[in-house]
């Protein structure tokens, strides 16, 4: 290369170097690892070492005179292994709650993840069923999907009348919970774990004179699950003649 050509090449190279090859179009002559400020998109880019593409480094806000990080920038360790992400992940990823990748999150996605993953707690009243007649009283039309447990409250339930005699076995969906004398009443509560399929609670019987006679713990396997659509209270002997039971669901 002659002196004149070398001077011309140098005069061309020095402004390109000083301006990071600024321009709306990529430089005509490209080298591996060179820098180019893409003025059309306001992004500083670096040529790959193989000289076969561009790596976007960051955004330069010329109006505000500010440096801006590009979204979805990976945070990596010294070996290049990704540890985080400066960018969003899908709402489904946040709701799953099992990802280990650190990243940005919007308030809306955070709220959705909390609602999905936090213990639901609380109690929902599913219904009240009178127990004033018949040997089987059923609360039907229940949808238990999504509930972890049921709470069944027994309120002053009586079996029999002055015209009847004998004891009656009381069952919830076919599972015995009490034996009640004629015209006696029972109160109490049983909690059914819909996941493990067991129930536990306590029952207090009150005799015909209004005097509490027994209080007993009840526990055992339950036939009620999330697939069940009804709760039935059954008397093996005399018909129900008073009271009600209340069903609450807990998530």
CSV table of C-alpha atoms in Angstrom, one decimal:
chain,number,residue,atom,x,y,z
A,1,UNK,CA,0.0,0.0,0.0
A,2,UNK,CA,1.4,3.4,-1.0
A,3,UNK,CA,1.7,6.3,1.3
A,4,UNK,CA,-1.3,8.1,-0.1
A,5,UNK,CA,-3.5,4.9,0.3
A,6,UNK,CA,-2.2,4.3,3.8
A,7,UNK,CA,-2.9,7.9,4.8
A,8,UNK,CA,-6.5,7.6,3.4
A,9,UNK,CA,-7.1,4.3,5.2
A,10,UNK,CA,-5.8,5.8,8.4
A,11,UNK,CA,-7.9,8.9,8.0
A,12,UNK,CA,-10.9,6.6,7.6
A,13,UNK,CA,-10.1,4.2,10.4
A,14,UNK,CA,-9.4,6.9,13.1
A,15,UNK,CA,-12.9,8.5,13.0
A,16,UNK,CA,-14.5,5.1,12.9
A,17,UNK,CA,-12.5,4.0,15.9
A,18,UNK,CA,-13.3,7.2,17.8
A,19,UNK,CA,-17.0,7.0,17.0
A,20,UNK,CA,-17.3,3.3,17.5
A,21,UNK,CA,-18.1,3.0,13.8
A,22,UNK,CA,-21.4,4.9,14.4
A,23,UNK,CA,-24.0,4.7,11.7
A,24,UNK,CA,-27.4,3.5,10.8
A,25,UNK,CA,-26.0,0.6,8.8
A,26,UNK,CA,-23.3,-1.8,9.8
A,27,UNK,CA,-19.7,-1.0,8.7
A,28,UNK,CA,-18.8,-2.3,5.3
A,29,UNK,CA,-15.6,-3.7,6.6
A,30,UNK,CA,-16.0,-5.8,9.7
A,31,UNK,CA,-13.6,-7.4,12.1
A,32,UNK,CA,-14.1,-9.9,15.0
A,33,UNK,CA,-14.7,-8.2,18.3
A,34,UNK,CA,-15.1,-4.7,16.8
A,35,UNK,CA,-17.6,-2.2,18.2
A,36,UNK,CA,-20.4,-0.6,16.3
A,37,UNK,CA,-22.9,1.9,17.6
A,38,UNK,CA,-26.1,1.3,15.7
A,39,UNK,CA,-27.6,4.8,15.6
A,40,UNK,CA,-30.8,3.6,14.0
A,41,UNK,CA,-31.6,1.5,17.1
A,42,UNK,CA,-29.4,3.4,19.6
A,43,UNK,CA,-27.7,0.1,20.5
A,44,UNK,CA,-24.0,-0.5,21.0
A,45,UNK,CA,-23.0,-3.8,19.4
A,46,UNK,CA,-20.0,-6.0,19.4
A,47,UNK,CA,-18.9,-8.2,16.5
A,48,UNK,CA,-18.6,-11.9,17.4
A,49,UNK,CA,-15.1,-13.3,17.6
A,50,UNK,CA,-16.0,-15.5,14.6
A,51,UNK,CA,-17.0,-12.3,12.7
A,52,UNK,CA,-20.3,-13.8,11.8
A,53,UNK,CA,-22.8,-11.6,13.7
A,54,UNK,CA,-23.5,-8.9,16.2
A,55,UNK,CA,-24.0,-9.0,20.0
A,56,UNK,CA,-26.2,-6.3,21.4
A,57,UNK,CA,-24.6,-4.8,24.5
A,58,UNK,CA,-26.9,-2.0,25.7
A,59,UNK,CA,-29.2,0.8,24.7
A,60,UNK,CA,-28.1,4.5,24.7
A,61,UNK,CA,-30.9,6.9,25.4
A,62,UNK,CA,-29.7,9.9,23.5
A,63,UNK,CA,-32.7,12.0,24.5
A,64,UNK,CA,-32.3,11.5,28.2
A,65,UNK,CA,-28.5,11.1,28.1
A,66,UNK,CA,-28.9,7.7,29.9
A,67,UNK,CA,-27.4,4.3,29.7
A,68,UNK,CA,-30.1,1.5,29.5
A,69,UNK,CA,-29.8,-2.2,30.1
A,70,UNK,CA,-31.5,-4.4,27.5
A,71,UNK,CA,-34.2,-6.8,28.7
A,72,UNK,CA,-33.5,-10.5,29.0
A,73,UNK,CA,-29.9,-10.0,29.8
A,74,UNK,CA,-28.5,-13.1,31.4
A,75,UNK,CA,-26.6,-12.8,34.7
A,76,UNK,CA,-23.8,-15.4,34.7
A,77,UNK,CA,-21.0,-16.5,36.9
A,78,UNK,CA,-17.3,-16.5,35.9
A,79,UNK,CA,-17.8,-19.8,34.0
A,80,UNK,CA,-20.6,-18.3,31.9
A,81,UNK,CA,-23.3,-20.4,33.7
A,82,UNK,CA,-26.6,-18.5,33.9
A,83,UNK,CA,-27.6,-17.5,37.4
A,84,UNK,CA,-30.2,-14.8,36.8
A,85,UNK,CA,-32.2,-12.8,34.2
A,86,UNK,CA,-32.7,-9.1,33.8
A,87,UNK,CA,-36.0,-9.6,32.2
A,88,UNK,CA,-39.5,-11.0,32.7
A,89,UNK,CA,-40.6,-14.6,33.0
A,90,UNK,CA,-44.1,-15.9,32.3
A,91,UNK,CA,-46.8,-15.7,34.8
A,92,UNK,CA,-47.1,-19.4,34.7
A,93,UNK,CA,-43.5,-19.7,35.7
A,94,UNK,CA,-44.1,-17.6,38.8
A,95,UNK,CA,-47.2,-19.4,39.7
A,96,UNK,CA,-45.4,-22.8,39.5
A,97,UNK,CA,-43.0,-21.4,42.1
A,98,UNK,CA,-40.3,-24.0,41.5
A,99,UNK,CA,-37.8,-22.1,39.2
A,100,UNK,CA,-34.4,-21.2,40.7
A,101,UNK,CA,-33.6,-18.4,38.1
A,102,UNK,CA,-33.5,-14.9,39.6
A,103,UNK,CA,-35.3,-12.4,37.5
A,104,UNK,CA,-37.5,-9.3,37.4
A,105,UNK,CA,-41.2,-9.5,38.2
A,106,UNK,CA,-44.1,-7.1,37.7
A,107,UNK,CA,-46.4,-6.4,40.6
A,108,UNK,CA,-49.2,-8.1,38.8
A,109,UNK,CA,-47.2,-11.3,38.4
A,110,UNK,CA,-46.1,-11.2,42.0
A,111,UNK,CA,-49.7,-10.8,43.1
A,112,UNK,CA,-50.8,-13.8,40.9
A,113,UNK,CA,-47.9,-15.9,42.3
A,114,UNK,CA,-48.8,-15.1,45.9
A,115,UNK,CA,-52.4,-16.0,45.3
A,116,UNK,CA,-51.5,-19.2,43.7
A,117,UNK,CA,-48.8,-20.4,46.1
A,118,UNK,CA,-49.7,-18.9,49.5
A,119,UNK,CA,-51.7,-21.1,51.9
A,120,UNK,CA,-55.3,-20.3,51.1
A,121,UNK,CA,-56.6,-20.7,54.6
A,122,UNK,CA,-59.9,-19.1,55.5
A,123,UNK,CA,-63.2,-20.9,55.4
A,124,UNK,CA,-66.1,-21.0,53.0
A,125,UNK,CA,-69.6,-21.8,54.1
A,126,UNK,CA,-70.9,-24.6,51.8
A,127,UNK,CA,-74.3,-24.9,53.3
A,128,UNK,CA,-76.6,-25.7,56.2
A,129,UNK,CA,-78.9,-28.8,56.3
A,130,UNK,CA,-81.8,-29.2,58.6
A,131,UNK,CA,-82.1,-32.6,60.4
A,132,UNK,CA,-85.8,-32.5,61.3
A,133,UNK,CA,-87.1,-35.6,59.6
A,134,UNK,CA,-86.1,-38.9,58.0
A,135,UNK,CA,-83.4,-41.3,58.8
A,136,UNK,CA,-81.1,-40.0,56.1
A,137,UNK,CA,-80.5,-36.3,55.6
A,138,UNK,CA,-78.3,-35.2,52.6
A,139,UNK,CA,-76.7,-32.0,51.6
A,140,UNK,CA,-76.1,-32.5,47.9
A,141,UNK,CA,-74.7,-30.5,44.9
A,142,UNK,CA,-71.3,-29.9,46.6
A,143,UNK,CA,-68.2,-29.2,44.6
A,144,UNK,CA,-65.2,-30.0,46.8
A,145,UNK,CA,-62.4,-29.8,44.2
A,146,UNK,CA,-59.8,-27.3,45.4
A,147,UNK,CA,-60.7,-27.8,49.1
A,148,UNK,CA,-58.2,-29.5,51.4
A,149,UNK,CA,-60.6,-30.2,54.3
A,150,UNK,CA,-64.2,-30.0,55.4
A,151,UNK,CA,-65.5,-28.9,58.7
A,152,UNK,CA,-68.9,-30.4,59.7
A,153,UNK,CA,-70.6,-28.7,62.6
A,154,UNK,CA,-73.5,-30.6,64.4
A,155,UNK,CA,-76.0,-28.3,66.0
A,156,UNK,CA,-78.5,-29.7,68.5
A,157,UNK,CA,-79.3,-32.8,66.4
A,158,UNK,CA,-81.9,-35.1,67.9
A,159,UNK,CA,-83.2,-38.5,67.0
A,160,UNK,CA,-86.5,-40.1,68.0
A,161,UNK,CA,-89.7,-38.8,69.5
A,162,UNK,CA,-91.7,-39.5,72.6
A,163,UNK,CA,-93.3,-42.3,70.6
A,164,UNK,CA,-90.1,-44.1,69.8
A,165,UNK,CA,-87.5,-46.1,71.8
A,166,UNK,CA,-84.0,-47.5,71.3
A,167,UNK,CA,-80.6,-46.3,70.4
A,168,UNK,CA,-79.5,-45.1,67.0
A,169,UNK,CA,-76.1,-45.3,65.3
A,170,UNK,CA,-75.2,-42.0,63.5
A,171,UNK,CA,-73.0,-42.1,60.4
A,172,UNK,CA,-71.5,-39.6,58.0
A,173,UNK,CA,-71.5,-41.0,54.5
A,174,UNK,CA,-71.5,-44.5,55.9
A,175,UNK,CA,-68.8,-44.0,58.6
A,176,UNK,CA,-70.0,-44.3,62.2
A,177,UNK,CA,-69.4,-41.3,64.5
A,178,UNK,CA,-71.8,-41.7,67.4
A,179,UNK,CA,-74.5,-43.8,69.1
A,180,UNK,CA,-77.4,-41.7,70.4
A,181,UNK,CA,-80.2,-42.7,72.8
A,182,UNK,CA,-83.8,-42.0,71.9
A,183,UNK,CA,-84.7,-38.3,72.2
A,184,UNK,CA,-81.1,-37.4,73.1
A,185,UNK,CA,-79.2,-34.7,71.1
A,186,UNK,CA,-75.7,-34.3,70.0
A,187,UNK,CA,-73.5,-31.4,69.2
A,188,UNK,CA,-69.9,-31.2,68.0
A,189,UNK,CA,-67.6,-30.9,65.1
A,190,UNK,CA,-65.7,-33.2,62.8
A,191,UNK,CA,-62.9,-32.1,60.4
A,192,UNK,CA,-62.3,-34.2,57.3
A,193,UNK,CA,-58.9,-34.1,55.6
A,194,UNK,CA,-59.8,-34.5,52.0
A,195,UNK,CA,-56.2,-35.2,51.1
A,196,UNK,CA,-55.4,-38.0,53.5
A,197,UNK,CA,-58.9,-39.3,53.8
A,198,UNK,CA,-59.2,-39.2,57.6
A,199,UNK,CA,-61.5,-37.4,60.0
A,200,UNK,CA,-61.2,-36.2,63.6
A,201,UNK,CA,-63.3,-34.3,66.0
A,202,UNK,CA,-65.4,-34.5,69.1
A,203,UNK,CA,-69.1,-35.2,69.9
A,204,UNK,CA,-71.1,-34.3,73.0
A,205,UNK,CA,-74.3,-36.1,73.7
A,206,UNK,CA,-77.0,-34.5,75.9
A,207,UNK,CA,-79.8,-36.7,77.4
A,208,UNK,CA,-83.5,-36.0,77.3
A,209,UNK,CA,-83.3,-33.9,80.5
A,210,UNK,CA,-80.8,-31.6,78.9
A,211,UNK,CA,-77.9,-32.9,80.9
A,212,UNK,CA,-74.7,-33.5,78.9
A,213,UNK,CA,-74.0,-37.2,79.3
A,214,UNK,CA,-70.9,-38.0,77.2
A,215,UNK,CA,-68.2,-36.2,75.3
A,216,UNK,CA,-66.1,-38.3,73.1
A,217,UNK,CA,-63.3,-37.9,70.5
A,218,UNK,CA,-64.0,-39.4,67.1
A,219,UNK,CA,-61.3,-40.3,64.5
A,220,UNK,CA,-60.8,-42.6,61.7
A,221,UNK,CA,-61.0,-43.1,57.9
A,222,UNK,CA,-63.5,-41.0,56.0
A,223,UNK,CA,-65.3,-41.8,52.8
A,224,UNK,CA,-65.6,-38.2,51.7
A,225,UNK,CA,-63.0,-36.9,49.2
A,226,UNK,CA,-62.6,-34.0,46.7
A,227,UNK,CA,-64.6,-36.2,44.3
A,228,UNK,CA,-67.7,-36.3,46.6
A,229,UNK,CA,-70.7,-34.2,45.8
A,230,UNK,CA,-72.7,-34.7,49.0
A,231,UNK,CA,-72.6,-35.1,52.8
A,232,UNK,CA,-75.1,-37.5,54.3
A,233,UNK,CA,-76.1,-37.9,57.9
A,234,UNK,CA,-77.8,-41.3,58.6
A,235,UNK,CA,-79.5,-42.7,61.7
A,236,UNK,CA,-79.7,-46.5,61.9
A,237,UNK,CA,-82.7,-46.5,64.2
A,238,UNK,CA,-85.0,-43.6,64.8
A,239,UNK,CA,-85.6,-40.7,62.5
A,240,UNK,CA,-84.1,-37.2,63.0
A,241,UNK,CA,-86.4,-34.8,64.7
A,242,UNK,CA,-84.4,-31.6,65.5
A,243,UNK,CA,-81.3,-29.6,64.6
A,244,UNK,CA,-79.0,-29.1,61.7
A,245,UNK,CA,-75.5,-29.6,60.4
A,246,UNK,CA,-73.3,-27.0,58.8
A,247,UNK,CA,-70.6,-27.7,56.2
A,248,UNK,CA,-67.6,-25.4,55.7
A,249,UNK,CA,-64.8,-25.9,53.3
A,250,UNK,CA,-61.1,-24.9,53.8
A,251,UNK,CA,-58.6,-24.5,51.0
